[in-house]
Coordinates of C-alpha atoms and ligand atoms in Angstrom, one line a residue:
X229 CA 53.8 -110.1 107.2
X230 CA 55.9 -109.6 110.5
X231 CA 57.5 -106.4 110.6
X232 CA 59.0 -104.4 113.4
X233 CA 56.9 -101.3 115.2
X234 CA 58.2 -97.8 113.2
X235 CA 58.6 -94.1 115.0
X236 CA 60.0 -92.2 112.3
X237 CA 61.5 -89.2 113.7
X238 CA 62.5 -85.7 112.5
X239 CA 63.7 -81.9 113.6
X240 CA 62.1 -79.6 111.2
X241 CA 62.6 -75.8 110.6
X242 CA 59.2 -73.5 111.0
X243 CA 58.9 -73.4 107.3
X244 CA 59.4 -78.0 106.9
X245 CA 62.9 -77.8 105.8
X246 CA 65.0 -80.6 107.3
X247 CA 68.4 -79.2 106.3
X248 CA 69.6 -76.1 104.0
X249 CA 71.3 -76.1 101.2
X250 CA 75.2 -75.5 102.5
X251 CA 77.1 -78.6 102.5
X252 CA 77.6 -78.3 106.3
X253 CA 75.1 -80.1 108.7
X254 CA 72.3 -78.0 110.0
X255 CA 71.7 -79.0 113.8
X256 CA 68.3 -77.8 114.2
X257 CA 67.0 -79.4 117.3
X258 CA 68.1 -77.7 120.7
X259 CA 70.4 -79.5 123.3
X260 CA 67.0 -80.7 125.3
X261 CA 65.6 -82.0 122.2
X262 CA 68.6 -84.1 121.2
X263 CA 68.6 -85.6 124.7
X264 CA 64.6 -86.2 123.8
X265 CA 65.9 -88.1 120.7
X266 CA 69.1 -89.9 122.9
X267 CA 66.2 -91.5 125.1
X268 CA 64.0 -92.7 122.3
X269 CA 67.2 -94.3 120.6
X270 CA 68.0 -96.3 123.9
X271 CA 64.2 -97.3 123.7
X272 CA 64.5 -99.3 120.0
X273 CA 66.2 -102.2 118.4
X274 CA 67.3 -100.4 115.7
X275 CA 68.2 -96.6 114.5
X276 CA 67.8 -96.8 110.4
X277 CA 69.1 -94.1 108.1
X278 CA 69.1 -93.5 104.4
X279 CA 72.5 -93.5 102.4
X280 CA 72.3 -89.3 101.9
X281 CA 71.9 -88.7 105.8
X282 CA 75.2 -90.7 106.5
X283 CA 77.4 -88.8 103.1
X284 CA 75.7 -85.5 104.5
X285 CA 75.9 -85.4 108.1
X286 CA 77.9 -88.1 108.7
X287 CA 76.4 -89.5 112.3
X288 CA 77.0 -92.3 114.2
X289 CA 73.8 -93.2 115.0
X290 CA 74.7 -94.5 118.7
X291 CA 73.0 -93.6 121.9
X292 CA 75.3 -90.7 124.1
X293 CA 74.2 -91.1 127.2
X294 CA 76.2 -93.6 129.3
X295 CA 73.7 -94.2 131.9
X296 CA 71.1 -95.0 129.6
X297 CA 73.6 -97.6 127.7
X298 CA 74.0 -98.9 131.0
X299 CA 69.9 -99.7 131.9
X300 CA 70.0 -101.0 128.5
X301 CA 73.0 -103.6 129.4
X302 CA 71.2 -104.3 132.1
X303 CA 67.8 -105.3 130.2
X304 CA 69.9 -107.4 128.6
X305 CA 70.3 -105.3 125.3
X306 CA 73.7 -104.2 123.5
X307 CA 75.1 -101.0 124.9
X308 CA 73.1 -99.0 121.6
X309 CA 70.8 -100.5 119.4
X310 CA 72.0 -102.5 115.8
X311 CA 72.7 -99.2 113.2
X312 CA 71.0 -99.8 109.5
X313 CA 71.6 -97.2 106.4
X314 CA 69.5 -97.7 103.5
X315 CA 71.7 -97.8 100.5
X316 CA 72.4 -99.6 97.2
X317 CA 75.0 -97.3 96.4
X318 CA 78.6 -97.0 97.3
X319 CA 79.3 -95.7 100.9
X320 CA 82.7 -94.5 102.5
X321 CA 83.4 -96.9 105.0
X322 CA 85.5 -94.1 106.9
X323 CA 82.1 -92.7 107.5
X324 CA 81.6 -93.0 111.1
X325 CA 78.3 -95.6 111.3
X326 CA 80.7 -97.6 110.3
X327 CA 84.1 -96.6 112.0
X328 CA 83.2 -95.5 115.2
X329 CA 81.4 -96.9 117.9
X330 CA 82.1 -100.9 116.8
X331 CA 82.3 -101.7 120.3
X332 CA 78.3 -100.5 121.6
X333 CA 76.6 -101.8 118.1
X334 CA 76.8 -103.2 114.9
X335 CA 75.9 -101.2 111.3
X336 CA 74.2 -103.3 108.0
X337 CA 73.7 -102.2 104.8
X338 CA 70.3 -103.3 103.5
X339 CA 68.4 -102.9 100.7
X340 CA 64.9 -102.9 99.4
X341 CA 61.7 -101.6 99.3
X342 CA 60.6 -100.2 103.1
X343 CA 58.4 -104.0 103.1
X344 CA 61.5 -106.0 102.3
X345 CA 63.5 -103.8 104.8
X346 CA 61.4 -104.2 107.6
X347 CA 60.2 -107.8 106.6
X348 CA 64.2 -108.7 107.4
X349 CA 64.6 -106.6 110.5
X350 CA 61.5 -108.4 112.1
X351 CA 63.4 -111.6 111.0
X352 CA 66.7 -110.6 113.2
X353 CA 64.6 -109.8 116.2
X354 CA 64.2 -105.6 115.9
X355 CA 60.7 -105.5 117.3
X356 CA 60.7 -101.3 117.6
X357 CA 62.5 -99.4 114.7
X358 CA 63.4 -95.7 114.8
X359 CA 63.9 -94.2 111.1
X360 CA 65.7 -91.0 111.4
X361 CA 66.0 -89.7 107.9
X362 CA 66.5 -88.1 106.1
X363 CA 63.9 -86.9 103.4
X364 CA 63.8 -89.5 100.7
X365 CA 63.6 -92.1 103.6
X366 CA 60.9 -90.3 105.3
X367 CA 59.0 -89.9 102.0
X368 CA 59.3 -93.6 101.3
X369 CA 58.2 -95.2 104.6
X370 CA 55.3 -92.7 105.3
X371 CA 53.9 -93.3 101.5
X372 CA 54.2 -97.3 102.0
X373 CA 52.1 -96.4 105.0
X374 CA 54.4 -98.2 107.5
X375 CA 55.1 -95.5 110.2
X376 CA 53.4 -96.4 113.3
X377 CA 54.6 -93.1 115.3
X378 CA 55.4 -90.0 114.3
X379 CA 57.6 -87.2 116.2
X380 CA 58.3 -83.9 114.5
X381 CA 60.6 -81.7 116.6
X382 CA 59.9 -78.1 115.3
X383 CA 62.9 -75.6 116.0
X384 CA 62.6 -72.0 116.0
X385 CA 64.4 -71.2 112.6
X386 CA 62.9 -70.8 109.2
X387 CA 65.7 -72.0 106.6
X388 CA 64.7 -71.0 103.4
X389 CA 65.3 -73.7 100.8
X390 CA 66.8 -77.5 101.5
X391 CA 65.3 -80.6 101.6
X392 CA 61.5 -80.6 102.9
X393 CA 59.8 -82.9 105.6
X394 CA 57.4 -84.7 102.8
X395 CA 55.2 -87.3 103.5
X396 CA 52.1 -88.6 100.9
X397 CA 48.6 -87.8 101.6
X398 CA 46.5 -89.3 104.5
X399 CA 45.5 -88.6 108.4
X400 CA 47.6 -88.5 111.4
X401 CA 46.2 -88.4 115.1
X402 CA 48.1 -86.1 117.1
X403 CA 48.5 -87.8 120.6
X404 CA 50.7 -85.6 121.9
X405 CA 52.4 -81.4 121.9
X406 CA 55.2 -80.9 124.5
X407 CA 57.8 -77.8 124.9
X408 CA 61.1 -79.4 124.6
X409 CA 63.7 -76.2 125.5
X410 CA 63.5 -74.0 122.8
X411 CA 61.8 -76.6 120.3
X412 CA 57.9 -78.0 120.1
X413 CA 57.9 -82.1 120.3
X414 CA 54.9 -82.9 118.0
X415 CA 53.7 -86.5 118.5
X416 CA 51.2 -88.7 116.1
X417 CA 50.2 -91.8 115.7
X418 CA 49.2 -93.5 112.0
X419 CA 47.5 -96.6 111.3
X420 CA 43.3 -97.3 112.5
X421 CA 42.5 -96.6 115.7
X422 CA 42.7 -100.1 117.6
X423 CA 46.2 -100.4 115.8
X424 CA 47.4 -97.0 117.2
X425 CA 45.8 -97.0 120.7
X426 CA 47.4 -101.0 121.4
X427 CA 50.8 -99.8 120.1
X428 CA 50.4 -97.1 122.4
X429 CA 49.6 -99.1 125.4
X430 CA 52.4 -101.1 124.6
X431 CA 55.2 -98.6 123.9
X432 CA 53.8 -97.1 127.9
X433 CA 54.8 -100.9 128.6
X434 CA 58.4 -99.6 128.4
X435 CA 58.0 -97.0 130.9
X436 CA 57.3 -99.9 133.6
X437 CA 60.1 -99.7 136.4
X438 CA 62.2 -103.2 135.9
X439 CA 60.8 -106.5 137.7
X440 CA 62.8 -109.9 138.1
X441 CA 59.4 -111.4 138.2
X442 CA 56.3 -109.4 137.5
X443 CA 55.3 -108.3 133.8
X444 CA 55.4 -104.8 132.3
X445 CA 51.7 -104.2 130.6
X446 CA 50.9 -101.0 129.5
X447 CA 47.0 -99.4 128.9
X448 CA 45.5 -96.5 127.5
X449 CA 41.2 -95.9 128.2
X450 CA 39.8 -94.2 125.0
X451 CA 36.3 -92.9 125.1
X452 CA 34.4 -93.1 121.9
X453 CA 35.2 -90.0 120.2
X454 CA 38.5 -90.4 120.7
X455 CA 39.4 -88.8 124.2
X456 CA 42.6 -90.6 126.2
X457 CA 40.4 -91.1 129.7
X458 CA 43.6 -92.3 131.4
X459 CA 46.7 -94.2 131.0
X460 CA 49.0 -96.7 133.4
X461 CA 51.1 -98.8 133.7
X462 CA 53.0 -101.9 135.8
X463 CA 54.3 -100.6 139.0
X464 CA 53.2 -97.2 138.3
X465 CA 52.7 -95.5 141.5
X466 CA 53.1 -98.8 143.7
X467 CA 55.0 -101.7 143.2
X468 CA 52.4 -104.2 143.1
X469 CA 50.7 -101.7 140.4
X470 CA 49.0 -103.1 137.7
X471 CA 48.8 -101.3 134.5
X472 CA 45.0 -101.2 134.2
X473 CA 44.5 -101.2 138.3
X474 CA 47.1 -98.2 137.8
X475 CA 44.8 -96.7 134.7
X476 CA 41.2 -96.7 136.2
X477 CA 42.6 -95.1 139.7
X478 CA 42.4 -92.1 137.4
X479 CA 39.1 -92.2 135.6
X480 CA 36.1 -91.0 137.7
X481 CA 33.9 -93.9 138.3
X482 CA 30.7 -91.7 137.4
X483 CA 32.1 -90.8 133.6
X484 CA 29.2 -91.1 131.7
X485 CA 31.7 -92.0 128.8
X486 CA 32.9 -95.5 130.5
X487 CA 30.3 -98.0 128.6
X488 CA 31.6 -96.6 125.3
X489 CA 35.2 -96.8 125.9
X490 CA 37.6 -98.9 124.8
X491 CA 40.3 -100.5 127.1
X492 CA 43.7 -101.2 125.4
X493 CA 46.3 -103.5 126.9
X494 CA 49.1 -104.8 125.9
X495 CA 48.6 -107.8 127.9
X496 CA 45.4 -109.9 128.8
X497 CA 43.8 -108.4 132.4
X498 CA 44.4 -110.9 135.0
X499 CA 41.6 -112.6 135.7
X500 CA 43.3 -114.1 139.1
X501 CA 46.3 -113.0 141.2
X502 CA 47.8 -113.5 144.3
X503 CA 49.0 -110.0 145.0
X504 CA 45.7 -108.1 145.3
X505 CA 42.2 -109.2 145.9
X506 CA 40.5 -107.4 143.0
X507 CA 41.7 -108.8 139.4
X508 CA 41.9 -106.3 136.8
X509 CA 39.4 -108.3 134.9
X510 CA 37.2 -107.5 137.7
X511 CA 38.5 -103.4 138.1
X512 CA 37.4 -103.5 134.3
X513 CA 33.5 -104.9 135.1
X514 CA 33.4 -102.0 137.7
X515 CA 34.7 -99.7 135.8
X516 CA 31.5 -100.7 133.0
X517 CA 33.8 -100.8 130.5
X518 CA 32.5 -102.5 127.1
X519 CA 35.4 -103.2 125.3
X520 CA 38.7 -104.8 126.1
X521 CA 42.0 -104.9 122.5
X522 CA 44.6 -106.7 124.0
X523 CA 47.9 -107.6 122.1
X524 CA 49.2 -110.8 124.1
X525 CA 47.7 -113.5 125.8
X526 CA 49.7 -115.6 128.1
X527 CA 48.9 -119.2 129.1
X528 CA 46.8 -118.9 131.8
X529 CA 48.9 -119.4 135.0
X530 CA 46.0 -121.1 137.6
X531 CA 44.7 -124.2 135.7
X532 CA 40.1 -124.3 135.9
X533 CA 40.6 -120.9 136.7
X534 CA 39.0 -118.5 133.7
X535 CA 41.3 -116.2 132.2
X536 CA 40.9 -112.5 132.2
X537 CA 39.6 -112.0 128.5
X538 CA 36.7 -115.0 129.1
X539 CA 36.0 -113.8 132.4
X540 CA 35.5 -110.0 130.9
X541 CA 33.4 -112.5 127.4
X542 CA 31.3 -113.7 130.0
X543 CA 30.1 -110.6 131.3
X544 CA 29.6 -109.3 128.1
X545 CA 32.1 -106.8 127.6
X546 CA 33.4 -107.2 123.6
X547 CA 37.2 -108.6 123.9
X548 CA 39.3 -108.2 120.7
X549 CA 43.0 -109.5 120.5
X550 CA 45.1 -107.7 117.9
X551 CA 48.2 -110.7 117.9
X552 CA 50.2 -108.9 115.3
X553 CA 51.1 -106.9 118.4
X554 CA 52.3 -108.9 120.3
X555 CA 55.7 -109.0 119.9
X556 CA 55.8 -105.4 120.7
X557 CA 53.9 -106.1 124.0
X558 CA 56.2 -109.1 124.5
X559 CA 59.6 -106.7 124.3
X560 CA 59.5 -105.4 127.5
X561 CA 59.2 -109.0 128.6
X562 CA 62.0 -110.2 127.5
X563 CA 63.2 -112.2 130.5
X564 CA 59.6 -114.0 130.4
Ligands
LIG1631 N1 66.4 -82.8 110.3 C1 66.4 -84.1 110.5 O1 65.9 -84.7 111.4 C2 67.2 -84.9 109.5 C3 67.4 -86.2 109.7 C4 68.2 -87.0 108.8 C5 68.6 -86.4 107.6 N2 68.3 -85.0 107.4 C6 68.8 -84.4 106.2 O2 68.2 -85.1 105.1 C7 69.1 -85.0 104.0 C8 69.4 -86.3 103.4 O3 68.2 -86.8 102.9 P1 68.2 -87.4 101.4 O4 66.8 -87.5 101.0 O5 69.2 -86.8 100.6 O6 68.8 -88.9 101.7 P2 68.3 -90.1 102.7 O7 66.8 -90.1 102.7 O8 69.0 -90.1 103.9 O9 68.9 -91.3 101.8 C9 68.5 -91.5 100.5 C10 69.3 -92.6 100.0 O10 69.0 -93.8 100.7 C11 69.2 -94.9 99.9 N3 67.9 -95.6 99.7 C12 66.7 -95.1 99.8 N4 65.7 -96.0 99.5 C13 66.4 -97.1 99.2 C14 66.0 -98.4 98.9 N5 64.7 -98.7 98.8 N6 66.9 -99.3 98.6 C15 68.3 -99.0 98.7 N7 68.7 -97.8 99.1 C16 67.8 -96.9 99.3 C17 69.7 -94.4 98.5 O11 71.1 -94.4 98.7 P3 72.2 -94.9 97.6 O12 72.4 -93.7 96.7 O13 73.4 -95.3 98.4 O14 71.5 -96.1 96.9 C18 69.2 -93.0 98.5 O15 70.0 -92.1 97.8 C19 70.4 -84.3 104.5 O16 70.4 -82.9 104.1 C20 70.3 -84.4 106.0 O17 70.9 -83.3 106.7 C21 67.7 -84.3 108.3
LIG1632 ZN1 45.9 -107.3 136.6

């Protein structure tokens, strides 16, 4: 079944809580950290909440920053992405998801088991989903095992007693540690390894500075056991960049590790272009790479010319498409 890419995200004390027990909201994450969580909200489709989080803390779930609602107006995307709370109770409709803010986003009420949820997103077009909270919500998602992403923002307070971070048993890979002012930005990634690393490549994808008329690919290079080699993406340091061009300028040509790595893309290397002599599909055989996951596969644009992917099958490297992905490679597209 469809359903839309998840980054479930949280502040957490030192000692897991996600709140205390007062009925006043905790605000645990320091200023840098919220603007952390600001951009990630400009970068979804939809910001979901459960029913307690909205009679607790009351947000409204919108993105602050009017500069970033701006680029998002300008991708063609509402002002702040579509608001959802979780609920099959009865909610105050003074509370302000639903009062304030009408004019930069809608809110809905849904329903459901975390499949069903998502399973009706995915139907209204929300291709990337942040889930904010709070702990039942959190608990729920992570145990149905659809949480793509995970970011933990630990703040420098222990709390004591409140609700807990809690999750159900099973493996995360950490992809990522980063001091965010006061507070430490923990980021994983769930799911099997092609699954993370393509959804990976493809969330880069959004980093790609805009074109009218050139795609946005992201890539990550994974050695076998699991090492990031390098990363790029679409007009990364030159406007005629692409992402994988942009990826293997960074690995050493003589790294013994290249044959066993894997290359993931969000879109098929281009096995012709007009803006560089050396396709990516040809960067890729020089690089000795010997296997390609790509998420989206275009109609080739130069008919009798082999695409990327057979060009790369030809040569022997193993090519793997993972199209349940494509959507999410396809969103920074959107104009295509
Ligand atoms: N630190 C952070 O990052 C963070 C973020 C968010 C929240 N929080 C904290 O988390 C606490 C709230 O967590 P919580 O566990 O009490 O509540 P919650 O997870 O926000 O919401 C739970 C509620 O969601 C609704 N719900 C859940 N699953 C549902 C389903 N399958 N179908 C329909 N409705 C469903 C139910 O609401 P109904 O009763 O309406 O049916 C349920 O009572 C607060 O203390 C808040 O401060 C912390
Ligand atoms: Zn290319």
């Amino acid at each position: 079944m469809k359903r839309p890419h998840v980054l479930a995200s949280a502040a957490v004390s030192i000692d897991g809580f996600l709140d205390d027990d007062t009925p006043t909201r905790l605000v645990l994450s320091g200023p840098a950290d919220l603007d952390r969580v600001d951009a990630e909200r400009a970068g979804v489709d939809a910001i979901l909440v459960g029913a307690g989080t909205v009679r607790a803390d009351d947000p409204r779930l919108l993105v602050r920053s009017p500069r970033r609602r701006a680029d998002r107006v300008a991708r063609g995307l509402g002002p702040s992405p579509l608001r959802v709370v979780l609920s099959a109770g009865a909610l105050d409709p003074r509370a302000r998801v639903f009062a304030e803010g009408r004019e930069l986003a809608d809110t809905v009420v849904v329903a459901g088991t975390p499949d069903e949820v998502l399973g009706r997103l995915a139907e209204h077009g929300v291709v990337r989903l942040m889930v904010e909270g709070g702990a039942a919500v959190h608990r729920d998602f992570l145990a149905a095992g659809v949480v793509d992403e995970l970011q933990l923002a630990v703040a420098p307070r222990l709390v004591g007693a409140g609700p807990r971070f809690t999750g159900a048993p099973g493996h995360a890979h950490l992809l990522e540690t980063r001091r965010v002012g006061g507070d430490v930005l923990l980021r994983y990634r769930l799911g099997d390894a092609d699954e993370r690393w393509l959804a990976e490549a493809c969330t880069l994808a959004e980093r790609c500075p805009p074109s009218p008329s050139a795609f946005s690919v992201g890539c990550v290079v994974v050695a076998e056991d699991g090492t990031v080699l390098a990363t790029g993406y679409s007009r990364r340091d030159h406007v005629l960049d692409h992402a994988e061009e942009a990826a293997l300028r960074d690995v050493d040509p003589a790294d013994p590790r290249l044959p066993g790595a894997t290359m993931y893309t969000s879109l098929e290397p281009c096995g012709q272009r007009a803006s560089r002599p050396v396709t990516c599909a040809q960067h890729i055989l020089d690089a000795g790479i010997g296997r390609v996951v790509m998420a989206w596969r275009e109609p080739p644009t130069f008919v009798g010319v082999p695409s990327g992917a057979a060009r790369l099958a030809d040569a022997g490297v193993t090519v793997v498409e993972r199209p349940e992905l494509t959507d999410l490679a396809r969103r920074p597209n959107r104009h295509r």
